[in-house]
CSV table of C-alpha atoms and ligand atoms in Angstrom, one decimal:
chain,number,residue,atom,x,y,z
M,1,MET,CA,0.0,0.0,0.0
M,2,GLY,CA,1.7,3.1,-1.2
M,3,LYS,CA,1.2,6.3,1.0
M,4,GLN,CA,-0.3,8.2,-2.0
M,5,SER,CA,-2.8,5.6,-2.6
M,6,PHE,CA,-3.9,5.3,1.1
M,7,ASP,CA,-7.8,5.6,1.3
M,8,ALA,CA,-8.7,7.1,4.6
M,9,SER,CA,-12.4,7.0,4.3
M,10,LYS,CA,-14.7,5.0,6.4
M,11,GLU,CA,-16.2,3.3,3.5
M,12,HIS,CA,-12.8,1.8,2.8
M,13,ALA,CA,-12.6,0.4,6.4
M,14,LEU,CA,-16.1,-1.2,5.7
M,15,GLN,CA,-14.9,-2.6,2.4
M,16,LEU,CA,-11.9,-4.1,4.1
M,17,ASP,CA,-14.2,-5.9,6.6
M,18,GLN,CA,-16.3,-7.1,3.8
M,19,GLN,CA,-13.4,-8.8,2.1
M,20,ASP,CA,-12.1,-10.4,5.4
M,21,GLU,CA,-12.3,-14.1,5.3
M,22,LEU,CA,-12.0,-14.3,9.0
M,23,ALA,CA,-14.8,-11.8,9.8
M,24,SER,CA,-17.3,-14.4,11.0
M,25,PHE,CA,-15.1,-15.3,14.0
M,26,ARG,CA,-16.2,-12.1,15.6
M,27,ASP,CA,-19.6,-13.7,16.3
M,28,GLU,CA,-17.8,-16.3,18.4
M,29,PHE,CA,-17.1,-13.8,21.0
M,30,TYR,CA,-19.0,-11.7,23.5
M,31,ILE,CA,-18.4,-8.2,22.1
M,32,LYS,CA,-19.8,-5.1,23.7
M,33,GLU,CA,-21.2,-3.2,20.7
M,34,ASP,CA,-21.0,0.2,22.4
M,35,SER,CA,-17.3,-0.1,23.0
M,36,ILE,CA,-14.0,-0.8,21.1
M,37,TYR,CA,-12.0,-3.4,22.8
M,38,LEU,CA,-8.3,-2.9,21.8
M,39,ILE,CA,-6.6,-4.8,24.7
M,40,GLY,CA,-6.7,-8.4,23.6
M,41,ASN,CA,-2.9,-8.4,24.1
M,42,SER,CA,-3.5,-8.1,27.9
M,43,LEU,CA,-6.8,-10.1,28.4
M,44,GLY,CA,-8.5,-11.6,25.4
M,45,LEU,CA,-12.3,-11.6,25.3
M,46,LEU,CA,-14.5,-14.5,26.3
M,47,SER,CA,-15.7,-16.7,23.4
M,48,LYS,CA,-18.9,-18.8,23.3
M,49,ARG,CA,-16.8,-21.9,22.9
M,50,ALA,CA,-14.5,-21.2,25.9
M,51,GLU,CA,-17.7,-20.6,27.8
M,52,LYS,CA,-19.0,-24.0,26.7
M,53,SER,CA,-15.9,-26.0,27.6
M,54,LEU,CA,-15.9,-24.3,31.0
M,55,GLU,CA,-19.5,-25.3,31.3
M,56,ASN,CA,-18.7,-28.9,30.3
M,57,LEU,CA,-16.2,-29.1,33.1
M,58,LYS,CA,-18.7,-28.0,35.7
M,59,GLU,CA,-21.2,-30.5,34.4
M,60,SER,CA,-18.6,-33.4,34.5
M,61,TRP,CA,-17.9,-32.4,38.1
M,62,LYS,CA,-21.7,-32.6,38.9
M,63,GLU,CA,-22.1,-35.8,37.0
M,64,TYR,CA,-19.0,-37.8,38.0
M,65,GLY,CA,-17.6,-36.3,41.1
M,66,ILE,CA,-14.1,-37.8,41.5
M,67,GLY,CA,-14.8,-40.1,38.6
M,68,GLY,CA,-14.3,-37.0,36.3
M,69,TRP,CA,-10.6,-37.7,36.4
M,70,THR,CA,-11.1,-40.7,34.2
M,71,GLU,CA,-14.7,-40.7,33.0
M,72,GLY,CA,-16.7,-38.6,30.6
M,73,GLU,CA,-15.9,-37.1,27.3
M,74,ASN,CA,-12.9,-35.2,28.6
M,75,PRO,CA,-11.3,-37.0,31.5
M,76,TRP,CA,-9.4,-34.5,33.6
M,77,PHE,CA,-6.4,-36.7,34.1
M,78,TYR,CA,-5.3,-36.4,30.5
M,79,MET,CA,-6.5,-32.7,29.8
M,80,SER,CA,-3.2,-31.1,30.2
M,81,GLU,CA,-1.6,-33.3,27.7
M,82,LYS,CA,-4.6,-33.1,25.3
M,83,LEU,CA,-4.5,-29.2,25.5
M,84,GLY,CA,-0.7,-29.3,25.0
M,85,GLU,CA,-1.2,-31.3,21.9
M,86,MET,CA,-3.8,-28.8,20.7
M,87,SER,CA,-1.4,-25.9,21.5
M,88,ALA,CA,1.5,-27.4,19.6
M,89,PRO,CA,0.5,-25.9,16.2
M,90,LEU,CA,0.6,-22.5,17.6
M,91,VAL,CA,4.2,-22.8,18.7
M,92,GLY,CA,5.4,-25.1,15.8
M,93,ALA,CA,6.1,-28.1,18.0
M,94,LYS,CA,5.4,-31.8,18.2
M,95,PRO,CA,2.5,-32.8,20.4
M,96,GLU,CA,4.6,-34.5,23.0
M,97,GLU,CA,6.8,-31.3,23.3
M,98,VAL,CA,4.0,-29.2,24.7
M,99,ILE,CA,2.1,-29.3,28.0
M,100,ALA,CA,-0.6,-26.9,29.4
M,101,THR,CA,0.4,-26.4,33.0
M,102,GLY,CA,1.1,-23.9,35.7
M,103,SER,CA,1.2,-20.1,35.2
M,104,THR,CA,3.7,-18.1,33.1
M,105,THR,CA,6.1,-17.1,36.0
M,106,VAL,CA,5.9,-20.5,37.7
M,107,ASP,CA,6.6,-22.2,34.3
M,108,LEU,CA,9.7,-20.0,33.9
M,109,HIS,CA,10.9,-21.1,37.4
M,110,GLN,CA,10.4,-24.6,36.4
M,111,LEU,CA,12.3,-24.3,33.1
M,112,VAL,CA,15.3,-22.4,34.7
M,113,ALA,CA,15.5,-24.8,37.5
M,114,THR,CA,15.7,-27.5,35.0
M,115,PHE,CA,18.0,-26.0,32.3
M,116,TYR,CA,20.3,-23.6,34.1
M,117,LYS,CA,23.3,-25.8,34.9
M,118,PRO,CA,26.2,-23.5,35.7
M,119,GLU,CA,29.5,-25.2,35.3
M,120,GLY,CA,33.1,-23.9,35.5
M,121,LYS,CA,33.3,-20.5,33.8
M,122,LYS,CA,29.8,-20.8,32.3
M,123,THR,CA,27.6,-19.4,35.2
M,124,LYS,CA,25.7,-16.4,33.9
M,125,ILE,CA,22.1,-15.9,32.5
M,126,LEU,CA,21.6,-13.6,29.6
M,127,ALA,CA,18.4,-11.6,29.2
M,128,ASP,CA,17.6,-8.0,28.0
M,129,GLU,CA,16.8,-4.8,29.7
M,130,LEU,CA,13.4,-4.4,28.3
M,131,THR,CA,12.0,-7.7,29.5
M,132,PHE,CA,8.8,-8.0,31.6
M,133,PRO,CA,9.7,-7.6,35.4
M,134,SER,CA,8.2,-10.9,36.4
M,135,ASP,CA,10.7,-12.7,34.2
M,136,ILE,CA,13.6,-10.7,35.7
M,137,PHE,CA,12.5,-11.4,39.2
M,138,ALA,CA,12.2,-15.2,38.5
M,139,LEU,CA,15.8,-15.2,36.9
M,140,GLN,CA,17.2,-13.3,39.8
M,141,SER,CA,15.6,-15.6,42.4
M,142,GLN,CA,16.9,-18.7,40.4
M,143,LEU,CA,20.4,-17.3,40.5
M,144,LYS,CA,20.2,-16.7,44.3
M,145,LEU,CA,18.9,-20.2,44.9
M,146,LYS,CA,22.1,-21.4,43.2
M,147,GLY,CA,24.3,-19.1,45.3
M,148,TYR,CA,25.0,-16.5,42.6
M,149,GLU,CA,24.7,-12.8,43.0
M,150,PRO,CA,22.1,-11.5,40.4
M,151,ALA,CA,23.9,-8.1,40.0
M,152,GLU,CA,26.9,-9.9,38.6
M,153,HIS,CA,25.4,-13.0,37.0
M,154,LEU,CA,22.3,-11.7,35.3
M,155,VAL,CA,23.6,-10.0,32.1
M,156,GLN,CA,20.9,-7.7,30.5
M,157,VAL,CA,21.5,-6.6,26.9
M,158,LYS,CA,21.0,-2.8,26.6
M,159,SER,CA,18.4,-1.3,24.4
M,160,PRO,CA,19.7,1.6,22.1
M,161,ASP,CA,16.4,3.5,22.3
M,162,GLY,CA,14.2,2.1,25.1
M,163,ARG,CA,12.1,0.3,22.4
M,164,ILE,CA,13.9,-2.4,20.8
M,165,VAL,CA,16.9,-4.7,21.4
M,166,GLU,CA,19.2,-5.5,18.5
M,167,GLU,CA,19.8,-9.2,17.7
M,168,ASP,CA,23.5,-8.2,16.9
M,169,ASP,CA,23.9,-6.8,20.5
M,170,ILE,CA,22.4,-10.0,22.0
M,171,ILE,CA,24.7,-12.2,19.9
M,172,ASP,CA,27.7,-10.1,21.0
M,173,ALA,CA,26.8,-10.8,24.6
M,174,MET,CA,26.7,-14.6,24.1
M,175,THR,CA,30.1,-14.9,25.8
M,176,ASP,CA,31.7,-18.1,27.2
M,177,GLU,CA,30.4,-17.1,30.5
M,178,ILE,CA,26.8,-17.5,29.6
M,179,ALA,CA,25.0,-20.8,30.6
M,180,LEU,CA,21.5,-19.9,29.7
M,181,ILE,CA,19.6,-17.4,27.6
M,182,MET,CA,16.0,-16.2,28.2
M,183,LEU,CA,14.5,-13.7,25.8
M,184,PRO,CA,10.9,-12.6,24.8
M,185,SER,CA,9.6,-13.5,21.3
M,186,VAL,CA,7.9,-10.1,21.2
M,187,MET,CA,8.7,-7.1,23.4
M,188,TYR,CA,5.7,-6.3,25.6
M,189,ARG,CA,6.0,-2.5,25.1
M,190,SER,CA,7.2,-1.9,21.6
M,191,GLY,CA,6.0,-5.2,20.1
M,192,GLN,CA,9.3,-5.9,18.4
M,193,VAL,CA,9.7,-9.4,17.2
M,194,LEU,CA,13.0,-11.0,17.9
M,195,ASP,CA,14.5,-13.3,15.2
M,196,MET,CA,14.3,-16.5,17.4
M,197,LYS,CA,15.6,-18.8,14.6
M,198,ARG,CA,18.8,-16.7,14.2
M,199,LEU,CA,19.3,-16.3,18.0
M,200,THR,CA,18.8,-20.0,18.6
M,201,GLU,CA,21.4,-20.9,15.9
M,202,GLU,CA,23.9,-18.5,17.4
M,203,ALA,CA,23.4,-19.6,20.9
M,204,HIS,CA,23.8,-23.3,20.0
M,205,LYS,CA,27.0,-22.4,18.1
M,206,ARG,CA,28.3,-21.3,21.4
M,207,GLY,CA,26.9,-24.3,23.4
M,208,ILE,CA,24.3,-22.1,25.2
M,209,THR,CA,20.9,-23.3,26.1
M,210,ILE,CA,18.2,-20.8,24.9
M,211,GLY,CA,14.5,-20.4,25.7
M,212,PHE,CA,11.8,-17.9,24.9
M,213,ASP,CA,8.8,-16.2,26.7
M,214,LEU,CA,6.0,-16.3,24.1
M,215,CYS,CA,3.4,-14.2,26.1
M,216,HIS,CA,3.1,-11.6,23.3
M,217,SER,CA,3.4,-13.9,20.4
M,218,ILE,CA,1.3,-17.0,21.2
M,219,GLY,CA,-1.9,-16.8,19.2
M,220,ALA,CA,-0.7,-13.7,17.4
M,221,LEU,CA,2.0,-15.1,15.1
M,222,PRO,CA,3.4,-18.5,14.0
M,223,HIS,CA,6.4,-20.1,15.5
M,224,ALA,CA,8.6,-23.0,14.4
M,225,LEU,CA,10.3,-23.8,17.8
M,226,SER,CA,10.9,-27.4,17.1
M,227,GLU,CA,12.5,-26.8,13.7
M,228,TRP,CA,14.6,-23.9,15.0
M,229,GLY,CA,15.8,-26.2,17.8
M,230,ALA,CA,14.8,-23.8,20.7
M,231,ASP,CA,15.4,-25.5,24.0
M,232,PHE,CA,12.4,-24.4,25.8
M,233,ALA,CA,9.5,-21.9,25.8
M,234,PHE,CA,6.6,-20.8,28.0
M,235,TRP,CA,3.6,-18.5,27.6
M,236,CYS,CA,0.3,-17.4,29.1
M,237,ASN,CA,-3.1,-18.2,27.5
M,238,TYR,CA,-5.0,-15.3,28.7
M,239,LYS,CA,-3.8,-12.7,26.2
M,240,TYR,CA,-4.2,-13.5,22.4
M,241,VAL,CA,-5.4,-17.0,23.2
M,242,ASN,CA,-8.5,-15.8,25.1
M,243,ALA,CA,-8.6,-18.6,27.7
M,244,GLY,CA,-9.7,-16.3,30.5
M,245,PRO,CA,-8.0,-14.3,33.4
M,246,GLY,CA,-5.2,-16.3,35.1
M,247,SER,CA,-5.9,-19.3,32.8
M,248,VAL,CA,-3.4,-22.2,32.8
M,249,ALA,CA,-0.2,-21.4,30.9
M,250,GLY,CA,1.9,-23.5,28.5
M,251,ILE,CA,5.4,-25.1,28.4
M,252,TYR,CA,7.4,-26.3,25.3
M,253,VAL,CA,10.5,-28.4,25.7
M,254,HIS,CA,12.5,-29.7,22.7
M,255,GLU,CA,12.3,-33.4,22.1
M,256,LYS,CA,16.0,-33.8,22.6
M,257,HIS,CA,15.5,-32.8,26.3
M,258,LEU,CA,12.6,-35.2,26.8
M,259,GLY,CA,13.3,-37.7,29.5
M,260,GLU,CA,15.3,-35.2,31.6
M,261,ALA,CA,14.1,-34.9,35.2
M,262,PRO,CA,12.3,-31.6,36.0
M,263,GLY,CA,14.1,-29.1,38.2
M,264,LEU,CA,10.9,-28.7,40.3
M,265,ALA,CA,9.3,-32.1,40.6
M,266,GLY,CA,5.9,-33.2,41.8
M,267,TRP,CA,3.7,-36.2,41.4
M,268,PHE,CA,2.2,-34.8,38.1
M,269,SER,CA,5.8,-35.0,36.8
M,270,SER,CA,5.3,-38.7,36.7
M,271,ASP,CA,4.9,-41.1,33.9
M,272,LYS,CA,1.1,-41.4,34.0
M,273,ASN,CA,1.0,-45.1,34.3
M,274,LYS,CA,3.3,-45.0,37.4
M,275,GLN,CA,1.8,-41.9,39.2
M,276,PHE,CA,-0.6,-43.9,41.4
M,277,ASP,CA,2.0,-46.5,42.2
M,278,MET,CA,2.8,-43.9,45.0
M,279,ASP,CA,6.5,-44.7,44.9
M,280,HIS,CA,9.1,-42.5,46.4
M,281,GLN,CA,11.2,-42.8,43.3
M,282,LEU,CA,10.0,-40.4,40.6
M,283,THR,CA,9.7,-41.8,37.0
M,284,PRO,CA,9.3,-38.7,35.0
M,285,ALA,CA,7.0,-38.7,32.0
M,286,THR,CA,8.9,-38.9,28.7
M,287,THR,CA,6.9,-36.0,27.3
M,288,ALA,CA,6.8,-32.3,28.2
M,289,GLY,CA,4.3,-33.6,30.8
M,290,ALA,CA,7.4,-34.1,33.1
M,291,PHE,CA,7.4,-30.3,33.7
M,292,GLN,CA,4.1,-30.4,35.5
M,293,ILE,CA,4.2,-30.2,39.3
M,294,GLY,CA,0.9,-30.8,40.9
M,295,THR,CA,-2.8,-31.3,40.3
M,296,PRO,CA,-3.9,-29.3,37.3
M,297,HIS,CA,-6.2,-26.2,38.0
M,298,MET,CA,-9.1,-27.7,36.0
M,299,LEU,CA,-11.3,-24.6,36.3
M,300,SER,CA,-8.7,-22.4,34.8
M,301,LEU,CA,-7.7,-25.0,32.3
M,302,ALA,CA,-11.2,-25.8,30.9
M,303,PRO,CA,-11.8,-22.6,28.8
M,304,LEU,CA,-8.6,-23.2,26.9
M,305,LYS,CA,-10.1,-26.1,25.1
M,306,GLY,CA,-12.8,-24.1,23.4
M,307,SER,CA,-10.3,-21.3,22.7
M,308,LEU,CA,-7.9,-23.6,21.0
M,309,GLU,CA,-10.7,-25.1,18.8
M,310,ILE,CA,-11.3,-21.6,17.5
M,311,PHE,CA,-7.5,-21.4,16.5
M,312,GLU,CA,-7.7,-24.7,14.9
M,313,GLU,CA,-10.4,-23.4,12.5
M,314,ALA,CA,-9.0,-19.9,11.9
M,315,GLY,CA,-5.4,-21.1,11.5
M,316,ILE,CA,-2.5,-19.1,12.9
M,317,ASP,CA,-1.1,-18.1,9.4
M,318,ARG,CA,-4.3,-16.5,8.3
M,319,LEU,CA,-4.7,-14.7,11.7
M,320,ARG,CA,-1.2,-13.4,11.4
M,321,LYS,CA,-1.8,-12.0,8.0
M,322,LYS,CA,-5.0,-10.4,9.1
M,323,SER,CA,-3.2,-8.9,12.2
M,324,LEU,CA,-0.5,-7.5,10.1
M,325,ARG,CA,-3.1,-5.8,7.8
M,326,LEU,CA,-4.9,-4.4,10.9
M,327,THR,CA,-1.9,-3.0,12.5
M,328,GLN,CA,-0.6,-1.6,9.1
M,329,TYR,CA,-4.0,0.1,8.5
M,330,MET,CA,-3.8,1.5,12.1
M,331,MET,CA,-0.4,3.0,11.5
M,332,ASP,CA,-1.5,4.4,8.2
M,333,LEU,CA,-4.5,6.0,9.8
M,334,VAL,CA,-2.3,7.4,12.6
M,335,GLU,CA,0.0,9.1,10.1
M,336,HIS,CA,-2.8,10.3,8.1
M,337,GLU,CA,-5.1,11.7,10.9
M,338,LEU,CA,-2.8,12.3,13.8
M,339,LYS,CA,0.2,14.0,12.3
M,340,ASP,CA,0.4,17.1,14.3
M,341,TYR,CA,-0.6,15.9,17.7
M,342,GLY,CA,2.8,14.8,19.1
M,343,PHE,CA,2.3,11.0,18.7
M,344,GLU,CA,5.2,8.8,17.7
M,345,ILE,CA,4.9,5.2,16.5
M,346,GLY,CA,7.1,3.3,18.8
M,347,ASN,CA,6.8,-0.1,17.3
M,348,PRO,CA,9.0,-1.5,14.4
M,349,ARG,CA,7.3,-0.8,11.0
M,350,GLU,CA,8.4,-3.9,9.1
M,351,ASP,CA,6.1,-6.8,9.0
M,352,HIS,CA,8.7,-9.3,10.2
M,353,ARG,CA,9.7,-7.1,13.1
M,354,ARG,CA,6.2,-6.0,14.2
M,355,GLY,CA,4.1,-8.1,16.7
M,356,GLY,CA,0.3,-7.9,17.2
M,357,HIS,CA,-0.1,-4.5,18.6
M,358,VAL,CA,0.7,-0.8,17.7
M,359,TYR,CA,2.6,1.2,20.3
M,360,LEU,CA,2.0,4.9,20.3
M,361,GLU,CA,4.2,7.2,22.4
M,362,HIS,CA,3.0,10.5,23.8
M,363,PRO,CA,4.1,12.6,26.8
M,364,GLU,CA,0.4,12.8,28.0
M,365,ALA,CA,-0.1,9.0,27.3
M,366,ALA,CA,-1.5,8.2,30.8
M,367,ARG,CA,-4.4,10.7,30.6
M,368,ILE,CA,-5.0,10.1,27.0
M,369,CYS,CA,-5.6,6.5,27.8
M,370,THR,CA,-8.1,7.6,30.6
M,371,ALA,CA,-10.0,9.8,28.0
M,372,LEU,CA,-10.0,6.9,25.5
M,373,LYS,CA,-11.6,4.7,28.2
M,374,ALA,CA,-14.2,7.5,29.0
M,375,ASN,CA,-15.1,7.3,25.3
M,376,LYS,CA,-15.4,3.6,25.4
M,377,VAL,CA,-12.1,2.8,23.5
M,378,ILE,CA,-10.1,0.3,25.6
M,379,PRO,CA,-6.4,0.6,25.1
M,380,ASP,CA,-3.7,-0.1,27.8
M,381,PHE,CA,-1.1,2.2,29.1
M,382,ARG,CA,2.4,1.2,29.7
M,383,ASN,CA,4.7,3.3,31.9
M,384,PRO,CA,6.0,5.9,31.2
M,385,ASN,CA,4.5,7.2,27.8
M,386,GLY,CA,3.1,4.3,25.9
M,387,ILE,CA,-0.4,3.5,24.5
M,388,ARG,CA,-0.7,-0.1,23.3
M,389,LEU,CA,-3.5,-0.6,20.8
M,390,THR,CA,-4.3,-4.1,19.7
M,391,PRO,CA,-6.6,-4.9,17.0
M,392,ALA,CA,-7.1,-8.7,17.6
M,393,ALA,CA,-7.5,-10.7,14.4
M,394,LEU,CA,-10.2,-12.9,15.8
M,395,TYR,CA,-12.6,-10.3,16.7
M,396,ASN,CA,-11.7,-6.7,15.9
M,397,THR,CA,-12.6,-5.1,12.6
M,398,PHE,CA,-11.1,-2.5,10.3
M,399,GLU,CA,-14.0,-0.4,11.3
M,400,ASP,CA,-13.0,-0.6,15.0
M,401,VAL,CA,-9.6,0.7,14.0
M,402,TRP,CA,-11.1,3.5,12.0
M,403,ASN,CA,-13.5,4.5,14.8
M,404,ALA,CA,-10.7,4.4,17.5
M,405,ILE,CA,-8.4,6.5,15.7
M,406,HIS,CA,-11.1,9.1,14.8
M,407,ILE,CA,-12.2,9.1,18.5
M,408,LEU,CA,-8.6,9.7,19.5
M,409,LYS,CA,-8.4,12.5,17.1
M,410,ARG,CA,-11.4,14.2,18.7
M,411,ILE,CA,-10.0,13.6,22.2
M,412,MET,CA,-6.9,15.6,20.9
M,413,ASP,CA,-8.8,18.3,19.1
M,414,GLU,CA,-11.1,18.9,22.1
M,415,GLU,CA,-8.3,18.5,24.6
M,416,GLN,CA,-10.5,16.1,26.5
M,417,TYR,CA,-7.5,14.5,28.1
M,418,LYS,CA,-6.7,17.7,30.1
M,419,GLN,CA,-9.7,16.9,32.4
M,420,TYR,CA,-7.7,14.0,33.9
M,421,GLU,CA,-4.5,13.7,35.8
M,422,ASN,CA,-1.6,12.4,33.9
M,423,LYS,CA,-0.8,9.3,36.0
M,424,ARG,CA,-1.6,5.7,35.7
M,425,GLY,CA,-4.2,3.6,37.6
M,426,VAL,CA,-3.2,0.8,40.0
M,427,VAL,CA,-3.6,-1.7,37.2
M,428,ALA,CA,-2.3,-0.3,34.0
G,1,LIG,C1,1.9,-11.2,30.6
G,1,LIG,C2,3.3,-11.6,30.8
G,1,LIG,C3,3.7,-12.3,31.9
G,1,LIG,C4,2.8,-12.7,33.0
G,1,LIG,O1,3.1,-13.7,33.8
G,1,LIG,P1,2.0,-14.3,34.8
G,1,LIG,O2,2.9,-15.3,35.6
G,1,LIG,O3,1.0,-15.0,33.9
G,1,LIG,O4,1.4,-13.2,35.6
G,1,LIG,C5,5.1,-12.7,32.0
G,1,LIG,N1,5.9,-12.4,31.0
G,1,LIG,C6,5.5,-11.6,29.9
G,1,LIG,C7,6.5,-11.1,28.9
G,1,LIG,C8,4.2,-11.1,29.8
G,1,LIG,O5,3.9,-10.5,28.8
């Protein structure tokens, strides 16, 4: 789409929606028609199918009581494995390499406890300075548990501009002191996509184990973890995957590591046929199931089934294509309509480096977000000056994007944001 030929009319937005082969998926979701939900990267909306699979879980509990573990259509005892299998296409893995379990941060603890094996000179962990705080806290505490001082043993690659981290700088930091690398697939603020294939190759050339946090890419873009040879990955399922607040997360471990004992063991790490032997000698599962700890949180797991069925139908490649068109359209509209209002587009522009959201920077971002919410456009604010706008490919429309940007323009023209204080809420 050349700049000269950009059509900024509302009719064009409606036309794009008419041509959208994924448009019907919007009907699968509970959408508030009087508002524009652009925060699917923080908490995805409820779908009718996720509601149904949650409902089915409730019914199986009513019907079978404890028998639900092994009886009924979806025996609970095997659900984590089944949902791992269903998640595998989203991360480009083999079914046995994926398990639905735990929560994001707990899963990171598990993976670092398993794969961080300091030895000789190789004692450090490599991350980046823009990473989500929870991940950093987990890495720091894992270092302390092994008796290392985080200030010295956690190496964080610098960002040149507070938005992105250069792959070249990460590779330069892969010294012979690094034992483990943990990086995000997509930066949670700027939406930068890291080249996971290249980073994995470079890490392995140097004999370093590497894993990724997929929180901002799972359900938004395709991965080929298994083919790339990535050692491990983990993610939440409540953002683009729409499985509900605090839903059970996911772990991937490359098949070459399957059979290794988990760093944090529990009885659900067991080979399923041995688990009820009640032996004090753990026989770990030979699948990614070994990285489970205790009894699965069935109520938080159940909605994932319905959510993943939707992804099976829509296909992650088609969703990524639509997502790129939506975010491109949003950036084009921002440039067309909001030129002189002090906004800067803080996400990378190129398709292969741009995740699922647009990141607008503005000195008044906090109160502009408050004004957007007062106008029923739901963005999220990220300290200190960022507005994340996520048109989710499963349920947002080009018309949503057009309306949101025009509402934003009105807020700026009328200086509506000046009614509010320029500070964030408790959860923002
Ligand atoms: C959302 C997110 C998390 C959240 O972790 P929880 O344990 O689910 O609270 C962690 N890391 C990243 C990069 C995230 O975006």
